[in-house]
mmCIF file with all atom_site columns, C-alpha atoms in Angstrom:
data_model
loop_
_atom_site.group_PDB
_atom_site.id
_atom_site.type_symbol
_atom_site.label_atom_id
_atom_site.label_alt_id
_atom_site.label_comp_id
_atom_site.label_asym_id
_atom_site.label_entity_id
_atom_site.label_seq_id
_atom_site.pdbx_PDB_ins_code
_atom_site.Cartn_x
_atom_site.Cartn_y
_atom_site.Cartn_z
_atom_site.occupancy
_atom_site.B_iso_or_equiv
_atom_site.pdbx_formal_charge
_atom_site.auth_seq_id
_atom_site.auth_comp_id
_atom_site.auth_asym_id
_atom_site.auth_atom_id
_atom_site.pdbx_PDB_model_num
ATOM 1   C CA . GLY A 1 1   ? -0.029  0.035  0.028   1.00 0.00 ? 1   GLY A CA 1
ATOM 2   C CA . ASN A 1 2   ? 0.953   3.666  -0.051  1.00 0.00 ? 2   ASN A CA 1
ATOM 3   C CA . PHE A 1 3   ? 2.321   4.589  3.346   1.00 0.00 ? 3   PHE A CA 1
ATOM 4   C CA . LEU A 1 4   ? 3.792   8.045  2.570   1.00 0.00 ? 4   LEU A CA 1
ATOM 5   C CA . LEU A 1 5   ? 2.217   10.380 5.200   1.00 0.00 ? 5   LEU A CA 1
ATOM 6   C CA . TYR A 1 6   ? 4.464   13.420 4.910   1.00 0.00 ? 6   TYR A CA 1
ATOM 7   C CA . CYS A 1 7   ? 6.098   14.908 1.803   1.00 0.00 ? 7   CYS A CA 1
ATOM 8   C CA . ASP A 1 8   ? 8.013   18.147 1.637   1.00 0.00 ? 8   ASP A CA 1
ATOM 9   C CA . VAL A 1 9   ? 9.618   18.973 -1.658  1.00 0.00 ? 9   VAL A CA 1
ATOM 10  C CA . SER A 1 10  ? 9.643   22.756 -1.253  1.00 0.00 ? 10  SER A CA 1
ATOM 11  C CA . ASN A 1 11  ? 12.474  24.828 -2.781  1.00 0.00 ? 11  ASN A CA 1
ATOM 12  C CA . ASN A 1 12  ? 13.498  22.222 -5.296  1.00 0.00 ? 12  ASN A CA 1
ATOM 13  C CA . ALA A 1 13  ? 13.075  24.065 -8.664  1.00 0.00 ? 13  ALA A CA 1
ATOM 14  C CA . ILE A 1 14  ? 10.467  21.517 -9.650  1.00 0.00 ? 14  ILE A CA 1
ATOM 15  C CA . GLU A 1 15  ? 9.013   22.470 -13.073 1.00 0.00 ? 15  GLU A CA 1
ATOM 16  C CA . GLU A 1 16  ? 6.097   20.192 -13.741 1.00 0.00 ? 16  GLU A CA 1
ATOM 17  C CA . ASN A 1 17  ? 2.445   20.135 -14.375 1.00 0.00 ? 17  ASN A CA 1
ATOM 18  C CA . ALA A 1 18  ? 0.493   19.924 -11.105 1.00 0.00 ? 18  ALA A CA 1
ATOM 19  C CA . THR A 1 19  ? -1.947  17.300 -12.537 1.00 0.00 ? 19  THR A CA 1
ATOM 20  C CA . ASP A 1 20  ? 1.000   15.021 -13.441 1.00 0.00 ? 20  ASP A CA 1
ATOM 21  C CA . LEU A 1 21  ? 2.883   15.702 -10.213 1.00 0.00 ? 21  LEU A CA 1
ATOM 22  C CA . LEU A 1 22  ? -0.144  14.844 -8.053  1.00 0.00 ? 22  LEU A CA 1
ATOM 23  C CA . ALA A 1 23  ? -1.579  11.999 -10.132 1.00 0.00 ? 23  ALA A CA 1
ATOM 24  C CA . ASN A 1 24  ? -0.386  9.326  -7.756  1.00 0.00 ? 24  ASN A CA 1
ATOM 25  C CA . ILE A 1 25  ? -0.551  11.206 -4.507  1.00 0.00 ? 25  ILE A CA 1
ATOM 26  C CA . PRO A 1 26  ? -1.045  8.568  -1.719  1.00 0.00 ? 26  PRO A CA 1
ATOM 27  C CA . HIS A 1 27  ? -4.637  8.233  -0.490  1.00 0.00 ? 27  HIS A CA 1
ATOM 28  C CA . ASN A 1 28  ? -3.625  8.493  3.170   1.00 0.00 ? 28  ASN A CA 1
ATOM 29  C CA . ILE A 1 29  ? -1.136  11.396 2.865   1.00 0.00 ? 29  ILE A CA 1
ATOM 30  C CA . GLU A 1 30  ? -1.415  13.799 5.809   1.00 0.00 ? 30  GLU A CA 1
ATOM 31  C CA . GLN A 1 31  ? 0.998   16.650 4.897   1.00 0.00 ? 31  GLN A CA 1
ATOM 32  C CA . PHE A 1 32  ? 2.024   17.706 1.367   1.00 0.00 ? 32  PHE A CA 1
ATOM 33  C CA . ILE A 1 33  ? 4.273   20.763 0.992   1.00 0.00 ? 33  ILE A CA 1
ATOM 34  C CA . ALA A 1 34  ? 5.623   21.766 -2.421  1.00 0.00 ? 34  ALA A CA 1
ATOM 35  C CA . SER A 1 35  ? 5.991   25.560 -2.005  1.00 0.00 ? 35  SER A CA 1
ATOM 36  C CA . SER A 1 36  ? 8.510   27.730 -3.856  1.00 0.00 ? 36  SER A CA 1
ATOM 37  C CA . ASN A 1 37  ? 8.874   25.664 -7.028  1.00 0.00 ? 37  ASN A CA 1
ATOM 38  C CA . GLN A 1 38  ? 7.684   26.279 -10.620 1.00 0.00 ? 38  GLN A CA 1
ATOM 39  C CA . ILE A 1 39  ? 4.784   23.917 -10.588 1.00 0.00 ? 39  ILE A CA 1
ATOM 40  C CA . TYR A 1 40  ? 2.232   25.052 -13.068 1.00 0.00 ? 40  TYR A CA 1
ATOM 41  C CA . GLY A 1 41  ? -1.347  24.254 -14.350 1.00 0.00 ? 41  GLY A CA 1
ATOM 42  C CA . ASN A 1 42  ? -4.476  23.112 -12.512 1.00 0.00 ? 42  ASN A CA 1
ATOM 43  C CA . LEU A 1 43  ? -4.766  21.257 -9.292  1.00 0.00 ? 43  LEU A CA 1
ATOM 44  C CA . PRO A 1 44  ? -6.299  17.882 -9.998  1.00 0.00 ? 44  PRO A CA 1
ATOM 45  C CA . ALA A 1 45  ? -9.735  16.709 -8.780  1.00 0.00 ? 45  ALA A CA 1
ATOM 46  C CA . SER A 1 46  ? -7.972  13.766 -7.172  1.00 0.00 ? 46  SER A CA 1
ATOM 47  C CA . LEU A 1 47  ? -7.213  16.139 -4.270  1.00 0.00 ? 47  LEU A CA 1
ATOM 48  C CA . ASP A 1 48  ? -10.892 15.831 -3.355  1.00 0.00 ? 48  ASP A CA 1
ATOM 49  C CA . ASP A 1 49  ? -10.319 12.234 -2.200  1.00 0.00 ? 49  ASP A CA 1
ATOM 50  C CA . LEU A 1 50  ? -7.670  12.643 0.630   1.00 0.00 ? 50  LEU A CA 1
ATOM 51  C CA . PRO A 1 51  ? -9.489  11.866 3.834   1.00 0.00 ? 51  PRO A CA 1
ATOM 52  C CA . LYS A 1 52  ? -6.475  12.398 6.188   1.00 0.00 ? 52  LYS A CA 1
ATOM 53  C CA . LEU A 1 53  ? -4.993  15.476 4.629   1.00 0.00 ? 53  LEU A CA 1
ATOM 54  C CA . ARG A 1 54  ? -4.125  18.013 7.372   1.00 0.00 ? 54  ARG A CA 1
ATOM 55  C CA . GLN A 1 55  ? -1.735  20.376 5.542   1.00 0.00 ? 55  GLN A CA 1
ATOM 56  C CA . PHE A 1 56  ? -1.565  21.220 1.828   1.00 0.00 ? 56  PHE A CA 1
ATOM 57  C CA . ASN A 1 57  ? 0.926   23.959 0.883   1.00 0.00 ? 57  ASN A CA 1
ATOM 58  C CA . MET A 1 58  ? 1.729   24.822 -2.700  1.00 0.00 ? 58  MET A CA 1
ATOM 59  C CA . ALA A 1 59  ? 2.325   28.552 -2.131  1.00 0.00 ? 59  ALA A CA 1
ATOM 60  C CA . SER A 1 60  ? 4.774   30.369 -4.561  1.00 0.00 ? 60  SER A CA 1
ATOM 61  C CA . ASN A 1 61  ? 4.330   28.393 -7.695  1.00 0.00 ? 61  ASN A CA 1
ATOM 62  C CA . ALA A 1 62  ? 2.549   29.078 -11.024 1.00 0.00 ? 62  ALA A CA 1
ATOM 63  C CA . LEU A 1 63  ? -0.716  27.291 -10.474 1.00 0.00 ? 63  LEU A CA 1
ATOM 64  C CA . SER A 1 64  ? -3.952  28.379 -12.316 1.00 0.00 ? 64  SER A CA 1
ATOM 65  C CA . GLY A 1 65  ? -7.440  27.257 -12.768 1.00 0.00 ? 65  GLY A CA 1
ATOM 66  C CA . ASP A 1 66  ? -10.011 26.195 -10.191 1.00 0.00 ? 66  ASP A CA 1
ATOM 67  C CA . LEU A 1 67  ? -9.377  25.219 -6.661  1.00 0.00 ? 67  LEU A CA 1
ATOM 68  C CA . PRO A 1 68  ? -10.447 21.704 -5.734  1.00 0.00 ? 68  PRO A CA 1
ATOM 69  C CA . VAL A 1 69  ? -13.195 21.244 -3.133  1.00 0.00 ? 69  VAL A CA 1
ATOM 70  C CA . PHE A 1 70  ? -11.097 18.957 -0.875  1.00 0.00 ? 70  PHE A CA 1
ATOM 71  C CA . THR A 1 71  ? -14.299 17.047 -0.227  1.00 0.00 ? 71  THR A CA 1
ATOM 72  C CA . GLU A 1 72  ? -12.940 14.184 1.828   1.00 0.00 ? 72  GLU A CA 1
ATOM 73  C CA . SER A 1 73  ? -10.596 16.431 3.884   1.00 0.00 ? 73  SER A CA 1
ATOM 74  C CA . ILE A 1 74  ? -13.503 18.369 5.511   1.00 0.00 ? 74  ILE A CA 1
ATOM 75  C CA . LEU A 1 75  ? -12.813 16.984 8.976   1.00 0.00 ? 75  LEU A CA 1
ATOM 76  C CA . SER A 1 76  ? -8.984  16.860 8.785   1.00 0.00 ? 76  SER A CA 1
ATOM 77  C CA . LEU A 1 77  ? -7.677  19.878 6.818   1.00 0.00 ? 77  LEU A CA 1
ATOM 78  C CA . GLN A 1 78  ? -5.996  22.506 8.974   1.00 0.00 ? 78  GLN A CA 1
ATOM 79  C CA . GLU A 1 79  ? -3.771  24.401 6.564   1.00 0.00 ? 79  GLU A CA 1
ATOM 80  C CA . LEU A 1 80  ? -4.479  25.139 2.901   1.00 0.00 ? 80  LEU A CA 1
ATOM 81  C CA . ASP A 1 81  ? -1.996  27.591 1.341   1.00 0.00 ? 81  ASP A CA 1
ATOM 82  C CA . VAL A 1 82  ? -2.044  28.249 -2.428  1.00 0.00 ? 82  VAL A CA 1
ATOM 83  C CA . SER A 1 83  ? -1.015  31.990 -2.150  1.00 0.00 ? 83  SER A CA 1
ATOM 84  C CA . LYS A 1 84  ? 1.568   33.778 -4.192  1.00 0.00 ? 84  LYS A CA 1
ATOM 85  C CA . GLN A 1 85  ? 0.926   32.093 -7.567  1.00 0.00 ? 85  GLN A CA 1
ATOM 86  C CA . ALA A 1 86  ? 2.607   33.652 -10.633 1.00 0.00 ? 86  ALA A CA 1
ATOM 87  C CA . VAL A 1 87  ? -0.565  33.248 -12.652 1.00 0.00 ? 87  VAL A CA 1
ATOM 88  C CA . GLY A 1 88  ? -3.333  32.906 -10.048 1.00 0.00 ? 88  GLY A CA 1
ATOM 89  C CA . ILE A 1 89  ? -5.964  30.493 -8.892  1.00 0.00 ? 89  ILE A CA 1
ATOM 90  C CA . ALA A 1 90  ? -9.092  31.521 -10.704 1.00 0.00 ? 90  ALA A CA 1
ATOM 91  C CA . GLY A 1 91  ? -11.663 29.585 -8.543  1.00 0.00 ? 91  GLY A CA 1
ATOM 92  C CA . SER A 1 92  ? -13.089 30.604 -5.253  1.00 0.00 ? 92  SER A CA 1
ATOM 93  C CA . PHE A 1 93  ? -13.515 28.637 -2.101  1.00 0.00 ? 93  PHE A CA 1
ATOM 94  C CA . SER A 1 94  ? -16.493 26.319 -1.907  1.00 0.00 ? 94  SER A CA 1
ATOM 95  C CA . ARG A 1 95  ? -19.625 27.696 -0.249  1.00 0.00 ? 95  ARG A CA 1
ATOM 96  C CA . ASP A 1 96  ? -19.224 24.692 2.135   1.00 0.00 ? 96  ASP A CA 1
ATOM 97  C CA . ILE A 1 97  ? -15.969 26.073 3.624   1.00 0.00 ? 97  ILE A CA 1
ATOM 98  C CA . TRP A 1 98  ? -17.718 26.595 6.875   1.00 0.00 ? 98  TRP A CA 1
ATOM 99  C CA . ARG A 1 99  ? -17.955 22.837 7.192   1.00 0.00 ? 99  ARG A CA 1
ATOM 100 C CA . PHE A 1 100 ? -14.138 22.471 7.474   1.00 0.00 ? 100 PHE A CA 1
ATOM 101 C CA . GLN A 1 101 ? -13.991 21.969 11.228  1.00 0.00 ? 101 GLN A CA 1
ATOM 102 C CA . SER A 1 102 ? -10.224 22.447 11.693  1.00 0.00 ? 102 SER A CA 1
ATOM 103 C CA . LEU A 1 103 ? -9.265  24.820 8.903   1.00 0.00 ? 103 LEU A CA 1
ATOM 104 C CA . LYS A 1 104 ? -7.284  27.933 9.867   1.00 0.00 ? 104 LYS A CA 1
ATOM 105 C CA . ILE A 1 105 ? -7.835  30.638 7.388   1.00 0.00 ? 105 ILE A CA 1
#
């Protein structure tokens, strides 16, 4: 099975499409940090299916498109940082953001 719970690849000059990079993100991952790279494109819908995700940080990249809903992370997500994009995330937060019980905004 996939047992990677913590992944920090920040400040690594990664220049890759976000959909490709995150295609095989482990289902049980708790912390994913990939800030300060050159990751571009849309965040994939597969991010909606991460029930244990507590921290997701992809600040300071070149992401664009809509923000995923993070549906399965409603009870666990504490930090969501997609700030400082070279292009800019076009989407808005879900109207259900109030349901995120642990999220610090």
